[in-house]
Amino acid sequence: METVLSISQLTKTFGRITAVNKLDLEVKRGQVFGFLGPNGSGKTTTLGMLMGVVNPTAGNFSWFGKPVTHGTRKKIGAVLEHPIFYPYLSGQKNLELTALIKGAPHHHIAHVLEAVELTSRKDDKYKTYSLGMKQRLAIASALLNDPIVLILDEPTNGLDPMGIAEIRNIIKKIAADGKTIILASHLLDEVQKVCSHFAVLRRGTLMHCGAVDDVGKGEEIVEVAAYHDDLALVLQEFSGTLSQKKENSNYLIRLKEGFNSQDLNRFLFDKGIIAAHLLTQKKSLEKQFLEILEEPDHAIKK
Amino acid sequence: MLHLLKVDLKKLFNYRTFWIICGLYFLTLGMATASGMEFLKWLANTFKDFGSKLNIDRIPLYHFPDVWQNLTWGSGLLKLMLAIMVIISITNEYQYRTIRQNIIDGMSREQFILSKVFTNLLLSISSMVLVFFVALFTGFIYSPEISFSYMFTGAEFCLSYFLELFAFLSFALMLGILIQRSGLSIVLLFSSYLIETIIKTNIDDYFPSIVPFFPLQSIMNLVPLPFAKYAFQEIQDYVSLTAVAIALGWTFLSTISPIYD
Ligand SMILES: Nc1ncnc2c1ncn2[C@@H]1O[C@H](COP(=O)(O)OP(=O)(O)O)[C@@H](O)[C@H]1O
Ligand SMILES: [Mg+2]
């Protein structure tokens, strides 16, 4: 797959703070790439370097396999940290200005306003907008030039649950169109819900990088309950059992690779036992994220 | 180039402060330059001894060719209004952090600053054109006799007036970029006259030859004060090319320095 962004050994120091530490990363076309890390882990600083507003201390990166010029940025739609617009201009006028800077066709404005459902408020001044509307206008502005890549930095920060749901729906819709998206967030749940791939950053250092679907692979745990006296013994006999544990009235069976809940169910059925409760637990991204962040500094996984 | 100008004008044309300041500026500029004679008459009528000491009809304020230097010098006083507008326009970009977003959206820092420089050019050219026509018309109205042989003598003061504005607005722009806060920049703009005067008076006794090289002094030297000649004093009634060269040098420096700071 075509590489959209390639980062190599990218570093930024602010005095004694190393905000980004020798970062290596690749984003391919069509990925919805989550950039996960607690506050202050260097996400915004990294995106700032990628967008030409923060000077890297060392390392380099390339967009679309070519050296970067300011023209490159016109093919990227980006909102870093907070929406930024001229408060005294209307949403429409702000977008006209962005379109002028990016060289985007004028008729795209109505289209992107529609996409973020701001058409009815387009002639109101930006300073009268609610935070959710500001975030939506920022996404509209980033979409103006039909960019190859969309960069969103904490797009749901500070929003109420409804605003969050609206933004996530917009992001999913955009992702469904096949656009490459880089989404920085400190919210696991957000990355899990919208991303296909993700990287975890801690204090400027890359801790993990991989596909969201691979999370918890080979680590399936099945919760079982059945009305049978020797259930524990029977479960021990199952050839797919790696380990088992009793939790309340359920047994938690950690399965070996290559086995799944169906195999276990069939095994029990063959033994004449009917499961009253059968639930597959995938190891959640949250658990993995917390584990990654608990790893000592030197354990950098790739 | 036209594209960069369009970008900056788009920011200003829907900004009320811009229309208020520029409206006031151009209105004042047009009215004040055209009504100098009426003002003198009013002075003569109000203060009786003013009229008796001085025969106002003898003051060739609007006569060709004096009108060019007289009007461009007077108009130069109003440039402070434009400079304040320029400072507000650039410091807004820092206050709202829109300069950052402009760069994220694909402008280079050079292009961003050039877009402001082009607006400065437009404001300076518009002022020059306005003053040129006011001078031309009032010259026709008030001059006792019109002769094409000397009518445009001294019209080159319009060009040095243009440079005076542009150099000063470039200086204001640089202050705004370096300081990034409107209030402080405006205060510094005013006090830079004071600071320069203090340095000049202290240096005058030792190195008088470098005084014309001071930035604000070089801007003042573009259109020298003409009125002393009505009190029979010697004045410089031509555009000094040295002054033009020095002012151009400062303009260049104040445009380039924020780009590569
Ligand atoms: N302009 C700056 N000057 C000094 N320190 C900064 C600056 N910008 C960011 N930092 C520091 O760099 C680190 C990373 O910040 P940031 O990239 O904003 O993290 P995130 O976006 O992941 O929350 C933080 O410790 C922050 O304090
Ligand atoms: Mg951040």
XYZ file of C-alpha atoms in Angstrom, chain A residues 41-182:
142
model
C 3.018 12.911 25.545
C 4.002 14.876 22.444
C 1.117 14.291 20.034
C 0.445 17.924 19.194
C 4.162 18.689 18.985
C 4.598 15.865 16.464
C 1.672 17.056 14.360
C 3.007 20.645 14.620
C 6.298 19.508 13.102
C 4.468 17.634 10.358
C 2.508 20.806 9.540
C 5.430 23.221 9.522
C 4.592 25.226 12.643
C 7.152 23.591 14.956
C 10.785 23.267 13.884
C 12.142 19.755 14.451
C 15.296 19.503 16.570
C 16.420 16.437 14.618
C 15.130 13.783 12.259
C 12.942 14.140 9.221
C 9.677 13.153 7.614
C 8.164 13.080 4.176
C 4.616 13.403 2.933
C 3.609 11.334 -0.096
C 7.191 10.163 -0.505
C 8.444 13.617 -1.467
C 10.390 16.354 0.301
C 8.101 18.841 2.034
C 7.253 22.314 0.735
C 4.506 24.643 1.928
C 2.500 23.503 -1.110
C 2.462 19.988 0.342
C 0.327 21.247 3.204
C -2.423 22.321 0.797
C -3.063 18.628 0.144
C -3.495 17.979 3.881
C -6.393 19.160 5.982
C -5.363 19.735 9.576
C -6.756 21.060 12.825
C -4.220 21.163 15.652
C -5.274 21.420 19.268
C -8.093 23.982 18.949
C -10.123 25.292 16.055
C -8.563 28.577 14.922
C -10.587 31.119 12.955
C -11.119 34.863 12.642
C -13.712 35.530 15.357
C -15.212 38.552 13.593
C -15.825 36.674 10.331
C -18.793 34.390 9.692
C -18.280 30.664 9.208
C -18.838 31.160 5.484
C -16.293 33.994 5.205
C -13.752 32.027 7.229
C -14.110 29.116 4.836
C -13.852 31.445 1.830
C -10.539 32.635 3.233
C -9.254 29.099 3.781
C -10.385 28.162 0.276
C -8.458 31.139 -1.103
C -5.296 30.110 0.765
C -5.587 26.463 -0.248
C -6.697 27.145 -3.788
C -9.865 25.131 -3.236
C -12.796 25.629 -5.605
C -15.490 27.935 -4.252
C -18.321 25.424 -4.663
C -16.666 23.090 -2.128
C -17.659 25.493 0.647
C -21.371 24.707 0.516
C -20.532 21.038 0.272
C -18.332 20.868 3.396
C -20.749 23.049 5.375
C -23.422 20.523 4.532
C -21.157 17.623 5.549
C -20.770 19.031 9.078
C -24.350 20.311 9.267
C -23.514 23.969 9.668
C -25.324 25.329 6.624
C -28.031 27.021 8.661
C -25.504 28.911 10.807
C -22.977 29.751 8.117
C -23.638 33.491 8.115
C -23.292 33.916 11.875
C -20.038 35.231 13.241
C -17.577 32.564 14.349
C -17.364 34.016 17.854
C -21.042 33.220 18.418
C -20.521 29.484 17.755
C -20.634 26.821 20.454
C -17.532 24.695 20.970
C -19.096 21.808 19.053
C -19.878 24.086 16.105
C -16.324 25.428 16.184
C -14.953 21.898 16.051
C -17.276 21.082 13.179
C -16.287 24.209 11.271
C -12.658 23.189 11.764
C -13.352 19.801 10.225
C -15.212 21.487 7.363
C -12.240 23.774 6.791
C -9.845 20.817 6.815
C -11.992 19.064 4.213
C -12.170 22.066 1.872
C -9.494 21.099 -0.594
C -10.600 17.471 -0.758
C -7.357 16.558 1.027
C -5.586 13.219 0.712
C -4.998 13.201 4.468
C -7.039 14.628 7.294
C -5.319 15.382 10.608
C -7.499 15.817 13.676
C -6.061 16.610 17.084
C -8.399 15.815 19.992
C -11.471 16.707 17.926
C -13.913 15.849 20.713
C -12.057 17.583 23.525
C -14.414 19.500 25.794
C -17.609 18.428 24.028
C -20.749 17.047 25.624
C -21.761 13.434 24.819
C -24.002 14.533 21.977
C -21.291 16.692 20.448
C -18.849 13.803 20.784
C -21.239 11.435 19.025
C -21.777 13.968 16.208
C -18.062 14.425 15.615
C -17.407 10.688 15.684
C -20.148 10.088 13.137
C -18.631 12.719 10.881
C -15.199 11.097 11.209
C -16.609 7.648 10.451
C -18.413 9.016 7.397
C -15.209 10.596 6.120
C -13.258 7.400 6.797
C -15.858 5.400 4.882
C -15.043 7.548 1.831
C -11.568 6.016 1.929
C -9.735 9.081 3.184
C -6.582 8.670 5.229
C -7.109 10.091 8.718
C -4.637 10.732 11.499
